[in-house]
Coordinates of C-alpha atoms in Angstrom, one line a residue:
Chain A
M1 CA 0.0 0.0 0.0
R2 CA 1.5 3.3 -1.0
P3 CA 1.3 5.7 1.8
E4 CA 0.2 9.2 1.6
M5 CA 2.6 11.1 3.7
T6 CA 0.7 11.9 6.8
A7 CA 2.6 14.4 8.8
A8 CA 2.3 14.1 12.6
P9 CA 0.2 16.9 14.0
V10 CA 2.3 19.9 14.6
E11 CA 1.8 22.2 17.5
T12 CA 1.3 25.5 15.8
G13 CA 1.2 27.9 18.7
P14 CA 0.5 28.2 22.3
R15 CA -2.8 26.7 23.3
S16 CA -4.8 27.7 26.3
S17 CA -4.3 25.4 29.2
S18 CA -7.9 24.1 29.2
E19 CA -7.7 23.3 25.6
R20 CA -4.4 21.4 26.2
G21 CA -6.0 19.6 29.1
A22 CA -8.9 18.4 27.0
L23 CA -6.6 17.3 24.3
A24 CA -4.4 15.4 26.8
R25 CA -7.5 13.7 28.2
A26 CA -8.8 12.7 24.8
R27 CA -5.3 11.3 24.0
L28 CA -5.2 9.4 27.3
L29 CA -8.7 8.0 26.6
R30 CA -7.7 7.0 23.1
S31 CA -4.6 5.1 24.3
L32 CA -6.7 3.5 27.1
L33 CA -9.4 2.4 24.6
P34 CA -7.8 -1.0 23.7
A35 CA -7.6 -1.8 27.5
L36 CA -11.1 -0.5 28.0
S37 CA -12.5 -2.8 25.3
L38 CA -10.6 -5.8 26.8
G39 CA -12.0 -4.9 30.2
L40 CA -15.5 -4.7 28.8
V41 CA -15.2 -8.2 27.3
L42 CA -13.8 -9.5 30.6
L43 CA -16.7 -7.9 32.5
A44 CA -19.2 -9.4 30.1
I45 CA -17.6 -12.9 30.6
A46 CA -17.5 -12.4 34.4
W47 CA -21.1 -11.4 34.4
L48 CA -22.2 -14.3 32.2
N49 CA -20.1 -16.9 33.8
P50 CA -18.3 -15.9 37.0
R51 CA -16.6 -19.3 37.3
A52 CA -14.6 -18.5 34.1
I53 CA -12.7 -15.8 35.9
S54 CA -10.3 -18.2 37.5
Y55 CA -6.8 -19.6 36.9
F56 CA -8.2 -22.6 35.1
G57 CA -10.8 -20.5 33.2
F58 CA -8.2 -18.1 31.9
S59 CA -5.8 -20.9 30.9
L60 CA -8.5 -22.4 28.9
M61 CA -10.0 -19.3 27.4
L62 CA -6.7 -17.7 26.5
N63 CA -5.4 -21.0 25.1
L64 CA -4.7 -19.7 21.6
A65 CA -3.9 -16.1 22.7
I66 CA -0.1 -16.5 22.5
P67 CA 0.1 -17.4 18.8
I68 CA -2.6 -14.8 18.0
A69 CA -0.6 -12.1 19.9
L70 CA 2.6 -13.1 18.2
A71 CA 1.0 -13.0 14.7
T72 CA -0.5 -9.6 15.6
I73 CA 2.9 -8.3 16.6
A74 CA 4.3 -9.6 13.3
Q75 CA 1.6 -7.8 11.4
M76 CA 2.2 -4.6 13.4
F77 CA 5.8 -4.4 12.2
V78 CA 4.9 -4.2 8.5
I79 CA 2.0 -1.8 9.3
A80 CA 4.5 0.4 11.1
G81 CA 6.2 0.8 7.7
N82 CA 2.9 1.5 5.9
E83 CA 2.8 -1.9 4.4
L84 CA 0.5 -4.9 4.9
D85 CA 1.2 -8.6 5.0
L86 CA -1.6 -10.7 3.6
S87 CA 0.5 -13.8 3.8
I88 CA 1.1 -14.0 7.6
G89 CA -1.7 -16.6 8.0
T90 CA -0.4 -19.1 5.5
F91 CA 3.2 -18.3 6.7
V92 CA 2.1 -19.3 10.3
G93 CA 0.7 -22.5 8.8
F94 CA 3.9 -23.1 6.9
V95 CA 6.0 -22.6 10.1
G96 CA 3.6 -24.9 11.9
C97 CA 4.2 -27.7 9.3
V98 CA 8.0 -27.3 9.5
T99 CA 7.8 -27.3 13.3
A100 CA 5.7 -30.5 13.4
T101 CA 8.0 -32.3 11.0
W102 CA 11.6 -31.1 10.4
L103 CA 12.1 -29.4 13.7
K104 CA 11.2 -32.6 15.5
E105 CA 12.9 -35.1 13.3
A106 CA 16.0 -33.2 12.2
P107 CA 16.2 -30.1 14.5
L108 CA 19.2 -28.6 12.6
V109 CA 17.5 -28.7 9.2
G110 CA 14.3 -27.4 10.8
V111 CA 16.1 -24.4 12.4
L112 CA 17.8 -23.7 9.0
I113 CA 14.5 -23.7 7.2
L114 CA 12.9 -21.4 9.7
L115 CA 15.9 -19.0 9.6
G116 CA 15.8 -19.2 5.8
S117 CA 12.1 -18.2 5.8
I118 CA 13.0 -15.1 7.9
G119 CA 15.6 -14.4 5.2
V120 CA 12.9 -14.7 2.6
Y121 CA 10.8 -12.1 4.5
A122 CA 13.9 -9.8 4.6
L123 CA 14.4 -10.2 0.8
L124 CA 10.7 -9.4 0.2
G125 CA 11.2 -6.2 2.1
A126 CA 14.2 -5.3 -0.1
L127 CA 12.3 -6.3 -3.2
I128 CA 9.2 -4.2 -2.3
H129 CA 11.4 -1.2 -1.5
L130 CA 13.8 -1.4 -4.5
R131 CA 11.1 -2.1 -7.2
N132 CA 8.5 0.1 -5.4
L133 CA 6.0 -2.7 -5.4
P134 CA 2.6 -2.8 -3.7
S135 CA 3.1 -5.0 -0.6
I136 CA -0.5 -6.2 -0.8
V137 CA 0.1 -7.9 -4.1
V138 CA 3.5 -9.3 -3.3
T139 CA 2.3 -10.8 0.0
L140 CA -0.8 -12.0 -1.7
G141 CA 1.4 -14.0 -4.1
M142 CA 3.6 -15.1 -1.2
S143 CA 0.5 -16.5 0.6
F144 CA 0.1 -19.0 -2.2
V145 CA 3.8 -19.8 -2.0
W146 CA 3.7 -20.5 1.8
Q147 CA 0.5 -22.6 1.5
G148 CA 2.0 -24.6 -1.4
L149 CA 5.2 -25.3 0.6
A150 CA 3.1 -26.2 3.7
I151 CA 1.1 -28.7 1.6
L152 CA 4.3 -30.2 0.1
I153 CA 5.8 -30.6 3.6
L154 CA 2.7 -32.0 5.2
P155 CA 0.1 -33.2 2.6
K156 CA -2.1 -34.6 5.3
P157 CA -2.8 -33.1 8.8
G158 CA -0.4 -34.7 11.3
G159 CA 3.1 -34.5 12.5
K160 CA 4.1 -33.9 16.1
A161 CA 5.5 -30.9 18.0
P162 CA 9.0 -31.3 19.5
D163 CA 8.8 -32.3 23.2
W164 CA 10.6 -29.2 24.5
L165 CA 8.0 -27.0 22.7
L166 CA 5.1 -29.1 24.2
S167 CA 6.5 -28.8 27.7
L168 CA 7.1 -25.1 27.2
M169 CA 3.6 -24.3 26.1
A170 CA 2.1 -26.6 28.8
F171 CA 4.0 -24.6 31.5
K172 CA 1.8 -23.9 34.5
P173 CA 3.3 -21.1 36.6
P174 CA 1.8 -20.4 40.1
F175 CA -1.1 -17.9 40.5
V176 CA -1.0 -16.3 37.0
P177 CA -1.9 -18.4 33.9
F178 CA 0.9 -18.8 31.4
P179 CA -0.8 -17.0 28.5
I180 CA -1.1 -13.9 30.5
I181 CA 2.5 -13.9 31.6
A182 CA 3.6 -14.6 28.0
A183 CA 1.4 -11.8 26.7
L184 CA 2.9 -9.4 29.2
A185 CA 6.4 -10.5 28.3
I186 CA 5.8 -10.1 24.5
A187 CA 4.3 -6.7 25.0
A188 CA 7.1 -5.5 27.2
V189 CA 9.9 -6.7 25.0
V190 CA 8.4 -5.3 21.7
H191 CA 7.4 -2.1 23.4
F192 CA 10.9 -1.5 24.6
G193 CA 12.4 -2.4 21.3
L194 CA 10.1 -0.4 19.1
M195 CA 9.1 2.5 21.3
R196 CA 12.1 3.1 23.6
T197 CA 15.2 2.5 21.5
S198 CA 16.6 5.0 19.0
Y199 CA 16.4 2.6 16.0
G200 CA 12.8 1.8 17.0
V201 CA 12.0 5.4 16.4
I202 CA 13.7 5.3 13.0
L203 CA 11.7 2.2 12.1
R204 CA 8.4 4.0 13.0
G205 CA 9.7 7.1 11.3
S206 CA 9.9 5.2 8.0
G207 CA 6.2 4.9 8.2
G208 CA 5.6 8.4 9.5
N209 CA 7.7 10.4 7.1
A210 CA 9.9 8.4 4.8
A211 CA 11.2 11.4 2.8
A212 CA 12.4 13.2 5.9
L213 CA 14.1 10.1 7.2
S214 CA 15.9 9.5 4.0
R215 CA 17.1 13.1 3.8
A216 CA 18.4 12.8 7.3
G217 CA 20.7 10.1 6.0
W218 CA 18.9 6.9 7.1
S219 CA 18.6 4.0 4.7
L220 CA 15.0 3.3 3.9
L221 CA 16.1 0.0 2.3
K222 CA 17.5 -1.1 5.6
T223 CA 14.4 0.0 7.7
K224 CA 12.1 -2.0 5.3
I225 CA 14.4 -5.1 5.4
V226 CA 14.4 -4.9 9.3
L227 CA 10.7 -4.4 9.5
F228 CA 10.0 -7.4 7.2
A229 CA 12.6 -9.6 8.9
L230 CA 10.9 -8.8 12.3
T231 CA 7.6 -9.8 10.8
G232 CA 9.1 -13.1 9.7
L233 CA 10.7 -13.6 13.1
F234 CA 7.4 -13.1 15.0
G235 CA 5.6 -15.2 12.3
V236 CA 7.9 -18.0 13.1
L237 CA 7.4 -17.6 16.8
S238 CA 3.6 -17.6 16.3
G239 CA 3.7 -20.8 14.2
M240 CA 5.9 -22.6 16.8
A241 CA 3.7 -21.5 19.7
L242 CA 0.6 -22.6 17.8
I243 CA 2.0 -26.1 17.2
G244 CA 3.1 -26.2 20.8
I245 CA -0.5 -25.9 21.8
T246 CA -2.2 -28.0 19.1
T247 CA 0.6 -30.6 19.2
S248 CA 0.1 -31.5 15.5
A249 CA -0.1 -29.4 12.3
D250 CA -2.2 -28.9 9.3
A251 CA -1.3 -26.9 6.2
N252 CA -4.4 -24.7 6.7
I253 CA -4.0 -24.2 10.4
G254 CA -3.0 -20.5 10.3
N255 CA -5.3 -19.3 7.5
G256 CA -7.5 -17.2 9.8
Y257 CA -4.5 -15.4 11.2
T258 CA -4.1 -12.9 8.4
L259 CA -7.4 -11.1 9.0
L260 CA -7.2 -11.7 12.8
S261 CA -3.8 -10.1 13.0
I262 CA -4.8 -7.0 11.0
A263 CA -7.9 -6.6 13.1
G264 CA -5.8 -7.0 16.3
V265 CA -3.4 -4.2 15.2
I266 CA -6.3 -1.8 14.4
L267 CA -8.2 -2.7 17.6
G268 CA -5.0 -2.0 19.5
G269 CA -4.9 1.6 18.3
G270 CA -2.6 1.1 15.3
E271 CA -3.2 3.0 12.0
F272 CA -2.6 1.8 8.5
V273 CA -0.4 4.7 7.6
G274 CA 1.9 7.1 9.5
G275 CA 3.9 4.6 11.5
R276 CA 1.4 5.0 14.4
V277 CA 1.4 1.6 16.1
S278 CA 1.3 0.4 19.6
P279 CA 2.8 -3.0 20.6
I280 CA 1.0 -3.0 24.0
G281 CA -2.2 -2.1 22.2
A282 CA -1.6 -4.8 19.6
V283 CA -1.2 -7.5 22.3
I284 CA -4.3 -6.2 24.1
G285 CA -6.2 -6.2 20.7
A286 CA -5.1 -9.8 20.1
L287 CA -6.3 -10.9 23.6
T288 CA -9.6 -9.1 23.1
L289 CA -10.1 -10.9 19.8
A290 CA -9.1 -14.3 21.4
L291 CA -11.6 -13.8 24.2
A292 CA -14.4 -12.3 22.0
A293 CA -13.9 -15.0 19.4
S294 CA -15.4 -17.9 21.2
P295 CA -15.5 -17.9 25.0
L296 CA -17.7 -14.8 25.3
L297 CA -20.0 -15.9 22.5
T298 CA -20.4 -19.3 24.0
F299 CA -21.3 -17.8 27.3
M300 CA -23.8 -15.5 25.6
H301 CA -25.4 -18.6 24.0
I302 CA -25.0 -17.1 20.6
P303 CA -25.7 -19.9 18.1
P304 CA -22.6 -21.0 16.1
D305 CA -24.2 -19.6 12.9
W306 CA -24.0 -16.1 14.3
Q307 CA -20.6 -16.2 16.0
V308 CA -18.7 -14.9 13.0
A309 CA -21.2 -12.0 12.8
A310 CA -20.8 -11.2 16.5
N311 CA -17.0 -10.9 15.9
G312 CA -17.7 -8.4 13.1
A313 CA -20.1 -6.5 15.3
I314 CA -17.6 -6.4 18.2
L315 CA -15.0 -5.0 15.8
I316 CA -17.4 -2.3 14.5
I317 CA -18.5 -1.3 18.0
V318 CA -14.9 -0.8 19.3
L319 CA -13.9 1.1 16.2
A320 CA -17.0 3.3 16.5
A321 CA -16.1 4.1 20.1
R322 CA -12.6 5.0 18.9
V323 CA -14.0 7.4 16.3
L324 CA -16.1 9.2 18.9
I325 CA -13.0 9.7 21.0
S326 CA -10.6 10.7 18.3
R327 CA -13.2 13.2 17.0
R328 CA -12.8 15.0 20.3
E329 CA -9.0 14.9 19.9
R330 CA -9.1 17.0 16.7
Chain Z
M1 CA 6.3 -0.6 -36.4
A2 CA 5.3 2.6 -34.7
S3 CA 1.9 1.1 -33.9
L4 CA 3.5 -2.0 -32.5
R5 CA 5.6 0.2 -30.2
L6 CA 2.5 2.1 -29.1
L7 CA 0.8 -1.2 -28.4
L8 CA 3.7 -2.4 -26.3
A9 CA 3.7 0.8 -24.2
K10 CA 0.1 0.0 -23.0
P11 CA 0.2 -1.4 -19.5
W12 CA -2.5 -4.0 -20.2
I13 CA -0.7 -5.7 -23.1
W14 CA 1.6 -7.6 -20.8
S15 CA -1.2 -9.5 -19.1
F16 CA -2.4 -10.7 -22.6
I17 CA 1.1 -11.6 -23.6
G18 CA 1.4 -13.6 -20.4
A19 CA -1.9 -15.4 -21.1
L20 CA -0.8 -16.2 -24.6
L21 CA 2.6 -17.6 -23.5
V22 CA 0.9 -19.8 -20.9
W23 CA -1.6 -21.0 -23.5
L24 CA 1.2 -21.8 -26.0
A25 CA 3.2 -23.6 -23.3
T26 CA 0.1 -25.8 -22.5
V27 CA -0.7 -26.5 -26.1
A28 CA 3.0 -27.4 -26.8
F29 CA 2.8 -29.8 -23.8
T30 CA -0.4 -31.5 -25.1
G31 CA 1.0 -31.5 -28.7
G32 CA -1.7 -29.2 -30.0
Y33 CA -4.5 -31.2 -28.5
G34 CA -7.4 -29.3 -26.9
G35 CA -6.1 -25.8 -27.6
G36 CA -9.5 -24.4 -28.6
G37 CA -11.4 -26.1 -25.8
M38 CA -9.0 -24.6 -23.4
I39 CA -9.7 -21.1 -24.6
T40 CA -13.5 -21.8 -24.3
A41 CA -13.1 -23.1 -20.8
A42 CA -10.8 -20.2 -19.8
L43 CA -13.2 -17.7 -21.2
S44 CA -16.1 -19.1 -19.3
L45 CA -14.2 -19.1 -16.0
A46 CA -12.5 -15.8 -16.5
V47 CA -15.9 -14.1 -16.8
F48 CA -16.6 -14.5 -13.1
T49 CA -13.2 -13.0 -12.2
V50 CA -13.6 -10.1 -14.6
I51 CA -17.0 -9.1 -13.3
V52 CA -15.8 -8.8 -9.7
G53 CA -12.4 -7.6 -10.9
V54 CA -14.0 -4.5 -12.5
G55 CA -15.9 -3.7 -9.3
Q56 CA -12.7 -4.1 -7.3
M57 CA -10.8 -2.0 -9.9
F58 CA -13.2 1.0 -9.4
V59 CA -12.8 0.7 -5.6
I60 CA -9.0 0.3 -5.6
T61 CA -8.8 3.3 -8.0
L62 CA -10.3 5.5 -5.3
G63 CA -7.0 5.6 -3.6
P64 CA -4.7 4.1 -1.0
G65 CA -6.5 1.8 1.5
N66 CA -9.6 1.4 -0.6
V67 CA -10.4 -2.2 -1.2
D68 CA -13.5 -4.4 -0.9
L69 CA -12.9 -7.4 1.2
S70 CA -16.5 -8.3 1.5
L71 CA -16.8 -9.6 -2.1
P72 CA -16.5 -13.4 -1.2
A73 CA -19.2 -13.2 1.4
N74 CA -21.3 -11.0 -0.9
I75 CA -21.0 -13.5 -3.7
G76 CA -22.0 -16.4 -1.3
L77 CA -25.1 -14.6 0.0
A78 CA -26.2 -13.4 -3.4
S79 CA -25.9 -16.9 -4.9
A80 CA -28.2 -18.2 -2.1
V81 CA -30.6 -15.3 -2.6
A82 CA -30.8 -15.8 -6.4
M83 CA -31.4 -19.6 -6.1
K84 CA -34.1 -19.1 -3.4
V85 CA -35.9 -16.4 -5.4
M86 CA -35.7 -18.3 -8.7
D87 CA -36.7 -21.5 -6.9
G88 CA -35.9 -23.6 -10.0
N89 CA -38.6 -21.8 -11.9
D90 CA -37.7 -20.4 -15.4
Q91 CA -40.2 -17.5 -15.1
M92 CA -38.4 -16.2 -12.0
I93 CA -35.0 -15.8 -13.6
A94 CA -35.1 -12.1 -14.1
V95 CA -36.6 -11.5 -10.6
G96 CA -33.9 -13.7 -9.1
L97 CA -31.1 -11.8 -10.9
L98 CA -32.7 -8.5 -9.7
A99 CA -32.8 -9.8 -6.1
A100 CA -29.2 -10.8 -6.3
L101 CA -28.3 -7.4 -7.6
A102 CA -30.3 -5.7 -4.9
C103 CA -28.7 -7.8 -2.3
G104 CA -25.2 -6.9 -3.6
M105 CA -26.1 -3.2 -3.8
A106 CA -27.4 -3.2 -0.2
I107 CA -24.1 -4.8 0.9
G108 CA -22.1 -2.2 -1.0
A109 CA -24.2 0.6 0.5
A110 CA -23.7 -0.8 4.0
N111 CA -20.0 -1.0 3.4
Y112 CA -19.8 2.7 2.6
L113 CA -22.1 3.6 5.5
L114 CA -19.6 1.9 7.8
I115 CA -16.7 3.7 6.2
W116 CA -18.4 7.0 6.2
A117 CA -20.2 7.0 9.6
L118 CA -17.4 5.3 11.6
R119 CA -14.5 6.8 9.6
I120 CA -12.8 3.4 9.7
P121 CA -10.4 2.2 7.0
P122 CA -12.3 0.5 4.2
I123 CA -10.2 -2.7 4.7
I124 CA -11.5 -3.1 8.3
A125 CA -15.0 -1.9 7.4
T126 CA -15.5 -4.3 4.6
L127 CA -13.8 -7.1 6.6
S128 CA -16.2 -6.6 9.6
A129 CA -19.1 -6.4 7.2
S130 CA -18.0 -9.6 5.5
F131 CA -18.1 -11.4 8.9
I132 CA -21.7 -10.3 9.4
I133 CA -22.7 -11.2 5.8
Q134 CA -21.1 -14.6 6.1
S135 CA -23.2 -15.3 9.2
I136 CA -26.4 -14.2 7.4
D137 CA -25.5 -16.5 4.5
I138 CA -24.8 -19.5 6.8
S139 CA -28.1 -19.0 8.6
Y140 CA -30.1 -18.1 5.4
G141 CA -28.6 -20.7 3.1
R142 CA -28.5 -23.6 5.6
G143 CA -29.3 -26.8 3.8
L144 CA -30.2 -24.9 0.7
Q145 CA -30.2 -27.4 -2.2
I146 CA -32.1 -25.6 -4.8
K147 CA -30.9 -26.2 -8.3
P148 CA -31.0 -23.2 -10.7
P149 CA -33.9 -23.1 -13.2
P150 CA -32.9 -25.1 -16.3
G151 CA -33.2 -22.1 -18.5
F152 CA -30.7 -20.1 -16.3
A153 CA -28.2 -23.0 -16.0
D154 CA -28.3 -23.4 -19.9
F155 CA -27.9 -19.7 -20.4
T156 CA -24.8 -19.5 -18.2
N157 CA -23.3 -22.5 -20.0
R158 CA -24.4 -21.6 -23.6
Q159 CA -21.8 -21.1 -26.3
I160 CA -21.8 -19.7 -29.8
L161 CA -19.1 -21.1 -32.1
G162 CA -17.1 -22.1 -29.0
I163 CA -17.4 -18.6 -27.4
P164 CA -19.5 -18.6 -24.2
V165 CA -22.4 -16.2 -24.4
L166 CA -21.6 -14.9 -20.9
A167 CA -18.1 -14.0 -22.2
I168 CA -19.6 -12.0 -25.1
L169 CA -21.9 -10.1 -22.7
T170 CA -19.1 -9.5 -20.3
V171 CA -16.9 -8.1 -23.1
L172 CA -19.8 -5.6 -23.8
F173 CA -20.1 -4.8 -20.1
T174 CA -16.3 -4.2 -19.8
I175 CA -16.4 -1.9 -22.9
G176 CA -19.2 0.0 -21.1
A177 CA -17.1 0.1 -17.9
A178 CA -14.1 1.4 -19.9
I179 CA -16.3 4.2 -21.4
A180 CA -17.7 5.0 -18.0
L181 CA -14.1 5.2 -16.6
Q182 CA -12.5 7.3 -19.3
R183 CA -15.3 9.3 -20.8
M184 CA -18.0 9.9 -18.2
I185 CA -18.1 12.3 -15.3
Y186 CA -18.4 9.4 -12.8
G187 CA -15.3 7.6 -14.0
R188 CA -13.2 10.8 -14.3
S189 CA -14.3 11.7 -10.7
V190 CA -13.2 8.3 -9.5
L191 CA -9.8 8.8 -11.1
A192 CA -9.6 12.3 -9.7
I193 CA -10.3 11.2 -6.2
G194 CA -7.7 8.5 -6.5
Q195 CA -5.1 10.9 -7.6
N196 CA -5.7 13.5 -4.9
I197 CA -8.9 13.3 -2.8
R198 CA -8.4 16.9 -1.5
A199 CA -7.8 18.4 -4.9
A200 CA -10.8 16.5 -6.3
W201 CA -12.9 17.9 -3.4
L202 CA -11.7 21.4 -4.0
A203 CA -12.4 21.1 -7.7
G204 CA -16.0 20.4 -6.9
V205 CA -16.2 16.6 -7.1
N206 CA -18.8 15.3 -4.8
V207 CA -16.4 12.9 -3.1
G208 CA -18.9 11.3 -0.7
R209 CA -21.4 10.5 -3.5
I210 CA -18.8 9.1 -5.9
R211 CA -17.3 6.9 -3.2
F212 CA -20.8 5.7 -2.2
L213 CA -21.6 4.9 -5.8
T214 CA -18.3 3.0 -6.2
Y215 CA -18.8 0.8 -3.2
T216 CA -22.4 0.2 -4.3
L217 CA -21.3 -0.7 -7.8
S218 CA -18.7 -3.1 -6.4
G219 CA -21.4 -4.7 -4.2
A220 CA -23.8 -4.9 -7.1
L221 CA -21.2 -6.7 -9.4
G222 CA -20.5 -9.1 -6.5
G223 CA -24.2 -9.9 -6.3
L224 CA -24.5 -10.4 -10.0
D225 CA -21.4 -12.6 -10.0
G226 CA -22.9 -14.7 -7.2
A227 CA -26.1 -15.4 -9.2
L228 CA -24.2 -16.3 -12.3
L229 CA -21.8 -18.6 -10.4
A230 CA -24.8 -20.4 -8.9
G231 CA -26.2 -20.9 -12.4
Y232 CA -22.9 -22.0 -13.9
F233 CA -22.0 -24.4 -11.0
R234 CA -25.6 -25.5 -10.6
G235 CA -26.3 -24.5 -7.0
A236 CA -25.5 -21.9 -4.3
N237 CA -22.8 -22.5 -1.7
V238 CA -21.4 -20.5 1.2
D239 CA -17.9 -21.0 -0.1
I240 CA -18.6 -20.3 -3.7
G241 CA -17.0 -16.8 -3.6
N242 CA -14.0 -17.6 -1.5
E243 CA -11.4 -17.7 -4.3
Y244 CA -12.5 -14.3 -5.6
L245 CA -11.0 -12.3 -2.7
L246 CA -7.5 -12.9 -3.9
A247 CA -8.4 -13.2 -7.6
S248 CA -10.3 -9.9 -7.7
I249 CA -7.3 -8.0 -6.2
A250 CA -4.8 -9.9 -8.3
V251 CA -6.4 -9.3 -11.7
V252 CA -6.7 -5.6 -10.9
V253 CA -3.1 -5.2 -10.1
I254 CA -1.6 -7.6 -12.7
G255 CA -3.8 -5.8 -15.2
G256 CA -1.9 -2.6 -14.7
T257 CA -4.2 -0.7 -12.3
S258 CA -2.3 1.3 -9.8
V259 CA -2.7 0.2 -6.1
A260 CA -2.0 3.8 -5.2
G261 CA -5.2 4.7 -6.9
G262 CA -5.9 7.2 -9.7
K263 CA -4.9 5.0 -12.5
A264 CA -7.2 2.2 -13.8
N265 CA -7.1 -0.2 -16.6
V266 CA -10.1 -2.1 -17.9
P267 CA -8.6 -4.3 -20.7
G268 CA -5.9 -5.4 -18.3
V269 CA -8.5 -7.0 -16.0
W270 CA -9.5 -9.3 -18.9
G271 CA -5.9 -10.1 -19.7
A272 CA -5.0 -10.9 -16.1
A273 CA -8.1 -13.0 -15.5
L274 CA -7.4 -15.1 -18.6
F275 CA -3.7 -15.3 -17.5
L276 CA -4.7 -16.6 -14.1
V277 CA -7.2 -19.1 -15.4
L278 CA -4.9 -20.4 -18.1
L279 CA -2.1 -20.6 -15.6
L280 CA -4.2 -22.9 -13.5
T281 CA -5.1 -25.0 -16.6
M282 CA -1.5 -25.3 -17.5
L283 CA -0.4 -26.5 -14.1
N284 CA -3.3 -28.9 -14.0
T285 CA -2.3 -30.2 -17.5
F286 CA 1.2 -30.7 -16.4
G287 CA -0.2 -32.9 -13.7
V288 CA 1.5 -31.2 -10.8
S289 CA 0.4 -31.7 -7.2
A290 CA -1.8 -29.2 -5.4
G291 CA 1.2 -28.0 -3.4
V292 CA 3.4 -27.3 -6.4
R293 CA 0.5 -25.7 -8.2
L294 CA 0.0 -23.2 -5.3
L295 CA 3.8 -22.6 -5.0
L296 CA 4.1 -21.9 -8.8
T297 CA 1.0 -19.7 -8.9
G298 CA 2.4 -17.6 -6.0
L299 CA 5.9 -17.4 -7.5
I300 CA 4.5 -16.4 -10.9
I301 CA 2.3 -13.6 -9.4
V302 CA 5.3 -12.3 -7.5
G303 CA 7.5 -12.6 -10.6
V304 CA 5.0 -10.8 -12.8
I305 CA 4.5 -7.9 -10.4
T306 CA 8.2 -7.6 -10.0
A307 CA 8.8 -7.6 -13.8
A308 CA 6.0 -5.1 -14.4
G309 CA 7.5 -2.9 -11.7
G310 CA 5.8 -0.6 -9.3
Q311 CA 4.3 2.7 -10.4
K312 CA 6.3 5.8 -10.1
A313 CA 4.7 8.3 -7.7
L314 CA 2.1 10.4 -9.5
R315 CA 3.4 13.5 -7.8

C-alpha cells in the first residue's frame, strides 16, 4: 500500500491550558481504549459466567492467545512501515508444518528452514522497496507460496510438535496463567524495542515520514528489510507457539490469522499509515479478539451460525467508540 | 512498427502476452490437442473473475486503502438469494437476478455507510461487514439445495461457435465500464479522487457521493457474480465466492491498475483473468500436485508484479 505522507500533528502555537487539558484527556482516553475494550469483554464474561474468571478458566479461554498475539505483533511491524502482510496466516501455517515435521525429526534442518524463511521475508522487504511494489500484491502472491510449501511438507494433517516445545507451552506457573505472563512479556519486549530504542524510532519514522528520514541520511532499504525480517521472526514464533498448543499441524491451520492479525493491530490503536502503532495495544487487541472470538460468544449462548457476525459486530463497536473519542481529539 | 511500439507501451498488453505464453506452453505440452477447448473453458471461468475484478478496480482506483474485502461473502449470500428467489422456476430468472443485484447493492451501500459513519479504514469496514454477511449467509442458506432453473443454467453454459455467451456479454459490459471510466463524469471523478482526494474535493467533485456509488457498484457486481456462479456451477454455496477475494485484487493489479489509486485499466482485467485461469489450466495439464500448483502460482504472481515494476509516484 503506497502511503500518503501523513505528517504528525504539529503544534502551531500556544494553546490555552484548558484546551491542552482536553486534548491530553482525549489522547489518554484513546490510548486506554484498547484496554477498556478488553475490560469490557472481561466484564461481560465475568457477568455471564463468574466461574470462568479463575486460573483454570483463563488458561482455557486464552489457550490460543499466545500465537494470535505473536502474529498480531508480526503484522504490526509491517504496518509500522505503511505496508500490509496478507501472507502472515499461511506463513504461520507453513512454520507450523515445519515445526511438526523437520524441527522434531531433524532439528538442525528445521532451524535452518525457519531462519531461511525469515531471510525470505527480509528479501521481500528489499524487493518491495527497490522495485517500489505494492506490498498487498507481493504478500498475496507469497500467501500462495507458503501454502504450497506447507502442503508439500505436510500433505495430510499430522506431524508432532517437539517435546521441548510441548512442555514449554504446557508450562503452569503459580497464580497467573501462562498465556497472561507470555502476553505481558511479549508486549514488554516489543514495546521496549520499538518505542524506547533509538532505532525503533527510526523504524516507526519510516512509516511516518519516509522522505524526511531518507534526507536525514537513514537507509529506507534497511528499515524496510528490518521491519519485514521482524515480521518473519514473529511469524515463526507464532507458528511454533501454535503447534506447541495444538501438538500436531495442518497446512491450513493458520489461514485465519491474516485477518485476525490485521484486526488486532487496528483494535489495539494502530493505524494503516503514518507509523502509528502500539505493541502493547496490539497484544491487548489480540487478547480481546481471542476472548471475544469464542468464550464470550459461547457464554452468551450465541448460536454458532452467528458467532462470526458477532465478531464483526464487536470490531465495529470498538472502532465506532474510537471514532467518537478521536473526533474530540481533533 | 510505430503502432507496435505504441501497443507495447500499453500497460495492459503484458497480461495478454502472459496469457498467450501460458496457453502456448500448455498447447505445446499437449501436442496441440485441446487448444481451442482450453480457450473456451478459460473464457467461461475468466468471466466471473472479470465481473468482480471490474468492481474491485473502481474501488481500488479510489486511492490508498480502498479495497472491498466483502466480495466473497457478498457472492456467497447473493448466490443463495438468487437460487431461493428463482426456486428452480424459469419464469423467475429475471426476478432472481434483480434480487441478487439488490442484495449486492445493499451490501455495498452498507460498506460505505460503515466507512463514512465510523470513519474506519475500508479494509476493516469491509472485513467486519463480511463477517456479518457470512453469518447471514450461513443461517439463510442452511441446507439450501435448490438447483438453478434449467433455462438459467443453460444460459450460463451456452456457447456460440465455442465462445461462451456470458463472455460476449461480459466483453460488452467491460467496454461499457471502460467508457464510464474514461469518458464519463463518474469515472473521471473516481480517477480524480484516487489521484488526490483533497484536490478533487476542491475542484467540486462530490467525493462522498462518488465513493458511495463506487462501493455500491462493487457490491452490485459481486451480487450479479454470485447469481451467475450459482447458475454455472448448478447451485448456491457459502464458499462459492472464496477464491474471488485474492483473484479480484490480483487481476486488478496484474492488469496494470495502480494500487496507489488514480490510474485504472479495464482491458488489463481481462488479460489478467485469462492469464490466471490459463495458468491454473497449464499447471493442471502438467499434472503437478496441489502444493506445487500453489507454489508456482504464487511465484509467478510475485514474478509478474516484479517484472512489471511498481508505479512511479504520480506527484
